[in-house]
Short mmCIF file of C-alpha atoms and ligand atoms in Angstrom, two decimals:
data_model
loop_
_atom_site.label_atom_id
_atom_site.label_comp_id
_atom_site.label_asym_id
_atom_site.label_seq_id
_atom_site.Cartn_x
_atom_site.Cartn_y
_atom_site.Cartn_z
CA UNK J 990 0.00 0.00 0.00
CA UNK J 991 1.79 3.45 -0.97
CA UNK J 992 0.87 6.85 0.76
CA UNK J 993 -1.46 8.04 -1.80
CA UNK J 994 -3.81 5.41 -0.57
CA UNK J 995 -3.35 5.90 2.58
CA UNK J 996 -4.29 8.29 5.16
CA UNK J 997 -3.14 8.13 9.24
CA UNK J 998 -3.35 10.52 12.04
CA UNK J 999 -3.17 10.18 15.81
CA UNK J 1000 -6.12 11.22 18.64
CA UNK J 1001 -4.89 10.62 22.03
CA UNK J 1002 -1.85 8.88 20.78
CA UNK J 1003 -3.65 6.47 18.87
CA UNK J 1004 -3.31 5.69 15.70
CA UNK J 1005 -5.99 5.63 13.37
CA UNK J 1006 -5.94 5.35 9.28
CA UNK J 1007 -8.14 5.72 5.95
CA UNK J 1008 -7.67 3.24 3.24
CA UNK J 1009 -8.42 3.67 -0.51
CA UNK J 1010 -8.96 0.87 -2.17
CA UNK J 1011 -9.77 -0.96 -5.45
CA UNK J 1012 -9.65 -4.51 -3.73
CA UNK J 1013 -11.66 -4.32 -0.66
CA UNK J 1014 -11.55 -8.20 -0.30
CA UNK J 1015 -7.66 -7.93 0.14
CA UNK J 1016 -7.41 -5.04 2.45
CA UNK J 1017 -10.23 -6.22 4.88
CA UNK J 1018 -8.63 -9.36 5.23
CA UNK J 1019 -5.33 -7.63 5.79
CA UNK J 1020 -6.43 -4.71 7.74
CA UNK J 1021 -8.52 -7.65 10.44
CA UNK J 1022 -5.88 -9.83 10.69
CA UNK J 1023 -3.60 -7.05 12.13
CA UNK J 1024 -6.12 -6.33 14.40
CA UNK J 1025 -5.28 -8.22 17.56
CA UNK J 1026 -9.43 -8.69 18.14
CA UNK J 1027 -11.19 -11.85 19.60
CA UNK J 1028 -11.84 -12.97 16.05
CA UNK J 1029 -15.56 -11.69 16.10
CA UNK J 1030 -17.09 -9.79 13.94
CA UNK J 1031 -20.79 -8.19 13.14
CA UNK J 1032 -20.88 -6.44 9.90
CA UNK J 1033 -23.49 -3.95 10.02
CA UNK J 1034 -24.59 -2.60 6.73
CA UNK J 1035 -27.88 -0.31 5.64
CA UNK J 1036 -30.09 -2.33 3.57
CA UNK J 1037 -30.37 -0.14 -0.02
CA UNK J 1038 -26.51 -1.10 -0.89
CA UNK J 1039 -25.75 -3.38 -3.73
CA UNK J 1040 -25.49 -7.16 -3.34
CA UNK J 1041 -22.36 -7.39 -5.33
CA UNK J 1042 -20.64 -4.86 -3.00
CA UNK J 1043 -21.98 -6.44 0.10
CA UNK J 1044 -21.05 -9.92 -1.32
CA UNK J 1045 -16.92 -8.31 -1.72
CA UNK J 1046 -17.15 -7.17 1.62
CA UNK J 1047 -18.28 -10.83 3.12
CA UNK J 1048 -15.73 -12.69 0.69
CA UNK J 1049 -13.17 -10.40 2.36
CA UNK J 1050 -14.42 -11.07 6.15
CA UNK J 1051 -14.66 -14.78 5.34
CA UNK J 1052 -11.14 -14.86 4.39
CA UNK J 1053 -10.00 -13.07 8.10
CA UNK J 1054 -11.21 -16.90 9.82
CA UNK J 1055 -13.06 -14.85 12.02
CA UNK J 1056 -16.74 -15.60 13.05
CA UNK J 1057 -18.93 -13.30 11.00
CA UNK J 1058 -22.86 -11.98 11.72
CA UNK J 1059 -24.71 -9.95 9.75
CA UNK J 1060 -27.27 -7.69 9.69
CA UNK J 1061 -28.99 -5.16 7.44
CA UNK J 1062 -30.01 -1.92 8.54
CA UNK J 1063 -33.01 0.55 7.37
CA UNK J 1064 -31.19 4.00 7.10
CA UNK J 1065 -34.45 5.79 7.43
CA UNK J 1066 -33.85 9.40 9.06
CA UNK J 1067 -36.51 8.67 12.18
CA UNK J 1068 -34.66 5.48 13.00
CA UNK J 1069 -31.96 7.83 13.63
CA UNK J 1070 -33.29 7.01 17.46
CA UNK J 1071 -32.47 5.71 20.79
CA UNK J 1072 -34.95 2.80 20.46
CA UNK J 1073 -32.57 1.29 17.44
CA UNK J 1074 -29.60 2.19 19.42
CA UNK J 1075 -30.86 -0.42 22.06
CA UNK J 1076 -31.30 -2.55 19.13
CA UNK J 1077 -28.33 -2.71 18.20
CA UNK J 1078 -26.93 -3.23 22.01
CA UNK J 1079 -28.84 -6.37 22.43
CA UNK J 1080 -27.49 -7.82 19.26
CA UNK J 1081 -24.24 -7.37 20.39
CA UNK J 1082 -25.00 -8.51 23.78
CA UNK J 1083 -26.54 -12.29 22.27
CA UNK J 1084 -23.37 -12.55 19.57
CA UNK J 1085 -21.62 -12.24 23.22
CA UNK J 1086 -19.14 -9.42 22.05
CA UNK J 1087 -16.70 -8.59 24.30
CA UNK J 1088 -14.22 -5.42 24.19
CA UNK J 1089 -12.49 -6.77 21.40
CA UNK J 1090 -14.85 -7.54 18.80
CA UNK J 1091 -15.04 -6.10 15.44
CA UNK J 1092 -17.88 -3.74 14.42
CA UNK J 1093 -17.95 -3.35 10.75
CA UNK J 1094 -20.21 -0.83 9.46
CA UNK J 1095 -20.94 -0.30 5.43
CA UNK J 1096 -23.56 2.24 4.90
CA UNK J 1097 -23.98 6.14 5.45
CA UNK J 1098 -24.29 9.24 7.70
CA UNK J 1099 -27.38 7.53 9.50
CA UNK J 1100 -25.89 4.07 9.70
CA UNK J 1101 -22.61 5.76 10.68
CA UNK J 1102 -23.95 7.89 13.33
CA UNK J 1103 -26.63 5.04 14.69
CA UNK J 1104 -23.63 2.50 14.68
CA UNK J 1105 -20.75 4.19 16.05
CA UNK J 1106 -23.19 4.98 18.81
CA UNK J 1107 -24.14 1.46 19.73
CA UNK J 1108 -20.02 0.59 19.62
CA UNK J 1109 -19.48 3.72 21.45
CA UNK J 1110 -21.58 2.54 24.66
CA UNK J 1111 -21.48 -1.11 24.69
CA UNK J 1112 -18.97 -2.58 26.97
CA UNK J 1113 -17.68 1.51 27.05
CA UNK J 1114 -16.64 0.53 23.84
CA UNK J 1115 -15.02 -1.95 21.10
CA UNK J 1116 -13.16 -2.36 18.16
CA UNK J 1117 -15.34 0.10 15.29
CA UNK J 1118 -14.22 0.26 11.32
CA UNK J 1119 -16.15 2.61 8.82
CA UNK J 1120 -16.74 1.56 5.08
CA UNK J 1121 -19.00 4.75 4.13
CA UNK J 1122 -21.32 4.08 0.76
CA UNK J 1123 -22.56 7.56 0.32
CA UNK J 1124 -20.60 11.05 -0.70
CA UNK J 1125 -21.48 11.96 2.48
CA UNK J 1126 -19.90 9.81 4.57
CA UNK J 1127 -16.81 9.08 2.48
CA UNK J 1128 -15.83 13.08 2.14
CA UNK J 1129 -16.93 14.04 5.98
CA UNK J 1130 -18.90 11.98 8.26
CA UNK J 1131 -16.69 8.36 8.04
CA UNK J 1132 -13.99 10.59 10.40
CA UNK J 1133 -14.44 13.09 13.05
CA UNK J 1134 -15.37 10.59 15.58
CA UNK J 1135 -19.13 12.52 16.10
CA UNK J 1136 -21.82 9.68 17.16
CA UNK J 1137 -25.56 10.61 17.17
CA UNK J 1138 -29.32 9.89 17.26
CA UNK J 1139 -32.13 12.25 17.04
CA UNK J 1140 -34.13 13.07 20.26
CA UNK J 1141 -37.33 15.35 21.50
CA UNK J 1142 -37.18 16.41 17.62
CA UNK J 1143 -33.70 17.65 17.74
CA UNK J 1144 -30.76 16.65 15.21
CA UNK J 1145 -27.90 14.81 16.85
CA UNK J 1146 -29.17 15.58 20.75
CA UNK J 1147 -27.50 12.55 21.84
CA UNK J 1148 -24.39 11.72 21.08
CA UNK J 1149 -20.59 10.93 21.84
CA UNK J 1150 -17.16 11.05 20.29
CA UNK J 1151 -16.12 7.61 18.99
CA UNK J 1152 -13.61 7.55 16.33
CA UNK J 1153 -13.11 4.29 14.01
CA UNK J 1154 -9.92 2.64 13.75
CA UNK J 1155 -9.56 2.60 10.14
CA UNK J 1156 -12.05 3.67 7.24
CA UNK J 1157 -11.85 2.14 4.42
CA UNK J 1158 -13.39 3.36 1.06
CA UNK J 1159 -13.97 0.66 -1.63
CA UNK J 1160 -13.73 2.99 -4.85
CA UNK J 1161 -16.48 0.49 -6.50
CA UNK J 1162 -18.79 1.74 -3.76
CA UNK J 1163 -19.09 5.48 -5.88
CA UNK J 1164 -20.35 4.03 -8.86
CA UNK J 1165 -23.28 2.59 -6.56
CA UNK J 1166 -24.55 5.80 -4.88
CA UNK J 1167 -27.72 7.01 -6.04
CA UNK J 1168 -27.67 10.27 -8.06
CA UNK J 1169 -29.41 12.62 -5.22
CA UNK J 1170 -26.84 11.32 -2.25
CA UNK J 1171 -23.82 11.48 -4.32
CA UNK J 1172 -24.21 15.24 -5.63
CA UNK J 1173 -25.36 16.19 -1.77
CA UNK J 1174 -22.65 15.10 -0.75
CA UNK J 1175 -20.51 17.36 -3.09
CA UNK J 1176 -21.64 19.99 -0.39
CA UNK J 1177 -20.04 18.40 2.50
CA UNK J 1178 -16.54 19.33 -0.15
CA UNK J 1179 -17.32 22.75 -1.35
CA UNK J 1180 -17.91 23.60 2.85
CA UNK J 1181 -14.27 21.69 3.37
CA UNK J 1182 -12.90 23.75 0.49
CA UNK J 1183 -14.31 27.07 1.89
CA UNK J 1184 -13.00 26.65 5.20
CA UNK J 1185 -9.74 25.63 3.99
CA UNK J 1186 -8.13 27.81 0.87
CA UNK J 1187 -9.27 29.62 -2.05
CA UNK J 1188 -7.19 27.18 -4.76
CA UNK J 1189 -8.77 23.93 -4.05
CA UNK J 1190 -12.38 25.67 -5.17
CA UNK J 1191 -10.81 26.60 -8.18
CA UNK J 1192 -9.99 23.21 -9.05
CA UNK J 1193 -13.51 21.90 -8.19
CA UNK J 1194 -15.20 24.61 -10.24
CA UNK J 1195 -12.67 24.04 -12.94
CA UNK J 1196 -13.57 20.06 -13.05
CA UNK J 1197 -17.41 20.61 -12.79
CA UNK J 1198 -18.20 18.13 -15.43
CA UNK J 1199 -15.62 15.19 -14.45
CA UNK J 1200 -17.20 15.34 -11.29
CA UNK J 1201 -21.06 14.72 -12.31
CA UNK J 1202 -19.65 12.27 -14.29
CA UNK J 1203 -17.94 10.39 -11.34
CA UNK J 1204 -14.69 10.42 -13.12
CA UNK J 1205 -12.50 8.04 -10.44
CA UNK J 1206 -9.14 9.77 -10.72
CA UNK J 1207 -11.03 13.64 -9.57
CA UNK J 1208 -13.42 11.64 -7.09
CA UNK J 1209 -10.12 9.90 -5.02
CA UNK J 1210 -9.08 13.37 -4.94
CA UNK J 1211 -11.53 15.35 -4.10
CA UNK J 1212 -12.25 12.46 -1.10
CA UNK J 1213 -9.17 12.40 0.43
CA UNK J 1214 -8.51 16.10 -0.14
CA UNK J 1215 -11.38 16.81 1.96
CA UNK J 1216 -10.70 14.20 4.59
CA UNK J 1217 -7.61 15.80 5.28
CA UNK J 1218 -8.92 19.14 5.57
CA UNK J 1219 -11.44 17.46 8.16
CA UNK J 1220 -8.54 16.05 10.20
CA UNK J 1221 -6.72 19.04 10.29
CA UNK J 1222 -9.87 20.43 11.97
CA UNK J 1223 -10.75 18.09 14.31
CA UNK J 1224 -7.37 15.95 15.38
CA UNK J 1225 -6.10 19.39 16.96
CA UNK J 1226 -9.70 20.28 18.57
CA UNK J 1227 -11.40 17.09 19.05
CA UNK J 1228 -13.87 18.35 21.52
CA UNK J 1229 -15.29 21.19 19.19
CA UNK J 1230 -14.00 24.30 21.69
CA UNK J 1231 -12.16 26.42 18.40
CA UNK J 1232 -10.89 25.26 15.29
CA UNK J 1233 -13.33 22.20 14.71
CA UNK J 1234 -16.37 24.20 15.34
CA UNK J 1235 -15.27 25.70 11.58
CA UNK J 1236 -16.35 21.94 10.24
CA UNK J 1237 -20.18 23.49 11.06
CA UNK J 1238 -20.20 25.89 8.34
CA UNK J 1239 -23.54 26.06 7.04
CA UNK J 1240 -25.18 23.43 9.64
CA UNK J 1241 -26.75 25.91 12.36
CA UNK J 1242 -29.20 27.31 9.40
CA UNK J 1243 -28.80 23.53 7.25
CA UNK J 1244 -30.08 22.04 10.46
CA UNK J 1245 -32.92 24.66 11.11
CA UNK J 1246 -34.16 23.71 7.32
CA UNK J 1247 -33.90 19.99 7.66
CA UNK J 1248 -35.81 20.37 10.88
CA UNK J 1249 -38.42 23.04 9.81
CA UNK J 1250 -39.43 21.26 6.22
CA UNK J 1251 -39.56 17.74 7.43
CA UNK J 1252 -43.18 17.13 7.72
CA UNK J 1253 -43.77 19.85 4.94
CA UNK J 1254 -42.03 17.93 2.43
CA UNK J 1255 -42.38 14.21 3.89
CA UNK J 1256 -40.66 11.89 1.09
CA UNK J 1257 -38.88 14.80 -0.91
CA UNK J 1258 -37.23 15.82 2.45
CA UNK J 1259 -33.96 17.61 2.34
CA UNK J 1260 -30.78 15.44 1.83
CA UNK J 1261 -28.28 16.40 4.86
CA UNK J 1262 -25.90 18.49 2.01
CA UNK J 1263 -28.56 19.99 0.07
CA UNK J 1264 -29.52 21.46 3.58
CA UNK J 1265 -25.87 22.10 4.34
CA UNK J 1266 -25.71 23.70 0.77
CA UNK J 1267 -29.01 26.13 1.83
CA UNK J 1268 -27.27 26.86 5.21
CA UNK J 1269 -23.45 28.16 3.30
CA UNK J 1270 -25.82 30.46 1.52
CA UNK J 1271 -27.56 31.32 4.76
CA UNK J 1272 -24.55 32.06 7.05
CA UNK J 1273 -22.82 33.74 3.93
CA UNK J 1274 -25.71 36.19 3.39
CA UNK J 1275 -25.92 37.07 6.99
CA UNK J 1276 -21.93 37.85 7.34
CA UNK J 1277 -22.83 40.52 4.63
CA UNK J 1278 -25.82 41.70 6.67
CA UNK J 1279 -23.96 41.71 9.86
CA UNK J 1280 -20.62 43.33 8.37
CA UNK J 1281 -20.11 47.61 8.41
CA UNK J 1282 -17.20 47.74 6.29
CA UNK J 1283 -17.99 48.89 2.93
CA UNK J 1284 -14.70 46.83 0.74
CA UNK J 1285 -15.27 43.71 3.11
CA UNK J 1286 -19.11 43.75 2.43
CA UNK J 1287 -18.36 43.81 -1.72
CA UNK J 1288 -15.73 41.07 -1.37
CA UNK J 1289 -18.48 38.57 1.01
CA UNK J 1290 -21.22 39.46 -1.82
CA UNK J 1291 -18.70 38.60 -4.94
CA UNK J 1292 -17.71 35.20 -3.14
CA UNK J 1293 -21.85 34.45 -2.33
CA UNK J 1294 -22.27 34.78 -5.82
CA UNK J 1295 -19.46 32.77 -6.68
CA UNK J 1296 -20.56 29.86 -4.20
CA UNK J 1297 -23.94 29.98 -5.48
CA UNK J 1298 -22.60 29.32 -8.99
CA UNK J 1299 -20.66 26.53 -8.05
CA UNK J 1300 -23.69 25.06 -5.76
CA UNK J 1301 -26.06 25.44 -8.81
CA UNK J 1302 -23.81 23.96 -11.33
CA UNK J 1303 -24.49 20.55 -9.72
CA UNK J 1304 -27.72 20.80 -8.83
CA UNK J 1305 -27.61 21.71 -4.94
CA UNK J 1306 -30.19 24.14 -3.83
CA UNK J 1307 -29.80 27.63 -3.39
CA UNK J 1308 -32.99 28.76 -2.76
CA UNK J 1309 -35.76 26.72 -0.38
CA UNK J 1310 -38.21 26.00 -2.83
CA UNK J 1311 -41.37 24.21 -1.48
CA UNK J 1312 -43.52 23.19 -4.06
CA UNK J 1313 -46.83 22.78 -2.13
CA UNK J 1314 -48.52 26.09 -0.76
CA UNK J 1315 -47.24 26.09 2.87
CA UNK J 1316 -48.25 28.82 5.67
CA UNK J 1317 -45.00 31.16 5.53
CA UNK J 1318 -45.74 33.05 8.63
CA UNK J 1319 -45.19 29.36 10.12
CA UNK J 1320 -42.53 28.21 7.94
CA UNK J 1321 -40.30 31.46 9.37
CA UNK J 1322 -41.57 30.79 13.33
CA UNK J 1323 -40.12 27.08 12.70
CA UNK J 1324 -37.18 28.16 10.82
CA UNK J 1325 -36.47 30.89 13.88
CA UNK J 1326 -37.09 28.39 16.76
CA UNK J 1327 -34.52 25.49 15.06
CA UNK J 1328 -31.95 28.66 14.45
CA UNK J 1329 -32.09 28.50 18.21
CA UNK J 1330 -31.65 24.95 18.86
CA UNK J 1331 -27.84 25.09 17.51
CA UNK J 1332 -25.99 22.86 19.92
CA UNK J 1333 -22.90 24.92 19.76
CA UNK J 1334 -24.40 27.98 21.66
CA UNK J 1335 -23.01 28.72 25.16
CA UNK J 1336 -25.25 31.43 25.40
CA UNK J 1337 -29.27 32.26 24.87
CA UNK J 1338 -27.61 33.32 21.14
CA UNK J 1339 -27.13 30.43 18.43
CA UNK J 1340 -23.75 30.58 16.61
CA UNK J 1341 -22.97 30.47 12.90
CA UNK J 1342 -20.39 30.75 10.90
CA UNK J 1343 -19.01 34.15 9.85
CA UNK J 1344 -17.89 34.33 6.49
CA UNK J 1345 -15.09 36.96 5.65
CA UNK J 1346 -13.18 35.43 2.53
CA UNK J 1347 -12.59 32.16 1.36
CA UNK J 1348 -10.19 30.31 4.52
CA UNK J 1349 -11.70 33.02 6.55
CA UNK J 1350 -14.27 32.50 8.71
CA UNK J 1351 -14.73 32.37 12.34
CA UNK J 1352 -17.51 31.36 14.45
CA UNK J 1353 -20.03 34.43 15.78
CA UNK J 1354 -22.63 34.55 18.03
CA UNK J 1355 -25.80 35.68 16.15
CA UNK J 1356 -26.56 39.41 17.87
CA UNK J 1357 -29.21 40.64 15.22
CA UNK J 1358 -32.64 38.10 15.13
CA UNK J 1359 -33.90 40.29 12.68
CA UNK J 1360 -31.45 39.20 10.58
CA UNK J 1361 -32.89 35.91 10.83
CA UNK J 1362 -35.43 36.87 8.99
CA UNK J 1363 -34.01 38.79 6.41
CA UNK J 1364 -32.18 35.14 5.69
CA UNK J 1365 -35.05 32.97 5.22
CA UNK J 1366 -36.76 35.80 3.63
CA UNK J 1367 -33.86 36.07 1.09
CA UNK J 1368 -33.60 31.89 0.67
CA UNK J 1369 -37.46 32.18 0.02
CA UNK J 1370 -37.19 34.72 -2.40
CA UNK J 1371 -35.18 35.27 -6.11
CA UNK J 1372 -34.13 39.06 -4.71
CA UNK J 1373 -31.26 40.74 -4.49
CA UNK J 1374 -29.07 40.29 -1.05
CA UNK J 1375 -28.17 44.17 -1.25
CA UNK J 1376 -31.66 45.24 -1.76
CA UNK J 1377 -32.85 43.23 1.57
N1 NAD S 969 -21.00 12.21 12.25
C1 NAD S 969 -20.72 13.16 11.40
O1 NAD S 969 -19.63 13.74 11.41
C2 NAD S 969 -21.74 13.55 10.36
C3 NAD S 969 -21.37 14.41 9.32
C4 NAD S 969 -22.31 14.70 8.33
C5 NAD S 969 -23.57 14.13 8.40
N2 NAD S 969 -23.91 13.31 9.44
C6 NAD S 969 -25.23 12.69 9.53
O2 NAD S 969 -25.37 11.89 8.37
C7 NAD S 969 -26.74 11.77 8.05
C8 NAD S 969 -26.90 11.92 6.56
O3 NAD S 969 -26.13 10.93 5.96
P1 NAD S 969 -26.19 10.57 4.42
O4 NAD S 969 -26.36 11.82 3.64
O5 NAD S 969 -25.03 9.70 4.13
O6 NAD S 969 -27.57 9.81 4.27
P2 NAD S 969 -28.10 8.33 4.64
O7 NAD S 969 -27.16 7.60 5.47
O8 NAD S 969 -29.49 8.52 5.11
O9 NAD S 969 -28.18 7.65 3.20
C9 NAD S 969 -28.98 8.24 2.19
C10 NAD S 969 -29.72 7.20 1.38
O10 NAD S 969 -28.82 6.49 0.54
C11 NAD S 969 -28.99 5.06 0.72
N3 NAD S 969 -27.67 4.48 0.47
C12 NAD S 969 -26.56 4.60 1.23
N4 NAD S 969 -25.50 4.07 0.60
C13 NAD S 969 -25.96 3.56 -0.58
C14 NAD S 969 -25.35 2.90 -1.68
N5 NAD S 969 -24.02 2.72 -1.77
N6 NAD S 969 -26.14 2.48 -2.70
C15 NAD S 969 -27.48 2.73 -2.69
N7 NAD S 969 -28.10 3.40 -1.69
C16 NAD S 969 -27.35 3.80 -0.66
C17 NAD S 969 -29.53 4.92 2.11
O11 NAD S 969 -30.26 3.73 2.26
C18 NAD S 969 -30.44 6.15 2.22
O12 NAD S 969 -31.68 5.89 1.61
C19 NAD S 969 -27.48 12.79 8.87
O13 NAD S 969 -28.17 12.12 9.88
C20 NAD S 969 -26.38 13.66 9.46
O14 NAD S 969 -26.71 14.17 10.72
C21 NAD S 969 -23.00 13.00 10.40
#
């Protein structure tokens, strides 16, 4: 295995790694037999993924000598919950895992989240390896550590930090991903790209069509590209107090508009990026609302533009278009209240992410509420920012 397919950085000391790879059978069976586990292993995997990728990943388990069980999981959003959680837990607890079994998960953010959980807490914890299946989870939620479940209608109330001990991304796994997940997930990139440097935009915008067309050679890039920029983040802040906290860019208003819409638009519900694309916009536009200084204000408009370009050229939203007729006044009181349910505030004022240039931004507690408006009147509405 050379460097360029391979990724490792420490937390705590520990060592932890990210293999591409075009032969998953070989590097699972490599990668477990290293491990120095109890020869046990549950492979965990969300129920919508191919058979013939599901069928590699078993040939390569088989070939550890390990005991293997199985099961397939429904990736729906509300089983995002404690009850599956439990689940999970009592599965674990008849296979008789101890501390050093092997939990292999293939699927996405929601079987990610849901599973890393269940490791997380049983026994206080046991051996956990990621094999992410959507754009998702291979450019952003696979590392980072960040367990969750939904609770008392809030995203990610309950949670822990539980990092894998390797990732591995099959590259025939991106040819699988359905159409809507794999360009959301190009969201999840543009917000590691924006955080990071200007040049690495650039070479997205530049390679628009390669990328829609899943060319493999821009997609490994891209991937591990971002990963990196997400373990530069979090591997020096682990615990969200400064630099990691960047890694939210566009979530405090993406969350709000997952949140708000859900029952509005039931089936058609926002993906996790396209809401993540909606909230760059969001926290973009309001750094230009909140910002005084007439040369700072031109430069934050030219680069909203400039995002919005890139975020329409494949397809993510820009504007929250409902289709059905749906109460407004209501729409904005749900918006407002989920604004307010950010888990990063310490205070009784959410926080976003302040947007001063590309590489530049800098969390900020939100002062103005009126601005809140202005926002979701603005992501409502084909008008212009400056006219607002
Ligand atoms: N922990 C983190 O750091 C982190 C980061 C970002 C997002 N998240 C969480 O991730 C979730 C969103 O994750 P997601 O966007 O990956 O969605 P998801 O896990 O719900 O998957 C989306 C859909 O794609 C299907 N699917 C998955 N892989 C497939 C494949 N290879 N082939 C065919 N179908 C496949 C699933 O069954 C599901 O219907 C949210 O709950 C969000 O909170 C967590």
């Amino acid at each position: 295995m050379n460097d360029r397919n391979r990724i490792i950085y420490k937390i705590n000391k520990n060592i932890h790694d990210i293999i591409y790879t075009k032969n998953i059978v070989k590097s699972l069976e490599k990668k477990i037999t290293e491990l120095k586990s109890d020869k046990k292993i549950i492979f965990l995997y969300d129920e919508n993924i191919s058979n013939h990728i599901i069928k590699d990943i078993l040939l390569g388990l088989k070939l550890t000598g390990c005991k293997i069980s199985s099961k397939k999981i429904k990736s729906l959003k509300k089983n995002k919950n404690i009850k599956s959680v439990l689940d999970l837990i009592d599965t674990f607890t008849k296979l008789s895992l101890t501390k050093k079994s092997v939990v292999i998960t293939c699927g996405g953010g929601v079987i990610g989240d849901l599973t890393g959980l269940a490791s997380c807490l049983y026994k206080r914890g046991l051996i956990y390896i990621n094999i992410p299946s959507t754009m998702t989870a291979l450019v952003d939620s696979c590392i980072g550590g960040k367990t969750g479940i939904n609770h008392n209608k809030q995203i990610n109330l309950i949670g822990t930090y539980f990092h894998p001990s390797n990732v591995i991304i099959y590259e025939k796994i991106l040819d699988s991903i359905p159409e809507r997940e794999y360009i959301s997930g190009q969201a999840e990139i543009i917000k590691s790209f924006i955080i990071s440097n200007k040049s690495n935009l650039n070479f997205f915008d530049k390679n628009i069509s390669k990328i829609i067309n899943r060319n493999k050679v821009i997609a490994k890039k891209l991937i591990l590209d971002s990963l990196k920029i997400k373990i530069d983040h979090f591997t020096k802040d682990v615990y969200e107090k400064n630099k990691r906290l960047l890694l939210n860019f566009g979530h405090t208003f993406g969350h709000a508009y997952e949140m708000a819409t859900d029952d509005l638009i039931k089936k058609d519900f926002l993906r996790h990026g396209e809401a993540v694309s909606l909230g760059m916009i969001s926290e973009i536009a309001l750094s230009y609302l909140e910002n005084n200084n007439k040369s700072q204000k031109k430069n934050i408009f030219k680069n909203l533009i400039k995002i919005e370009n890139t975020l329409k050229s494949l397809n993510l939203p820009i504007k929250l278009n409902l289709n059905k007729k749906i109460e407004t006044r209501n729409l904005y009181k749900k918006i407002f209240f989920y604004v307010f349910q950010d888990k990063k505030k310490i205070s009784d004022k959410p926080i976003y992410i302040n947007f001063k240039d590309k590489g530049k931004l800098y969390p900020k507690e939100i002062n103005n509420f009126d601005n809140i408006n202005k926002i979701i009147y603005y992501l409502l509405n084909n008008t212009d920012l400056r006219k607002i």
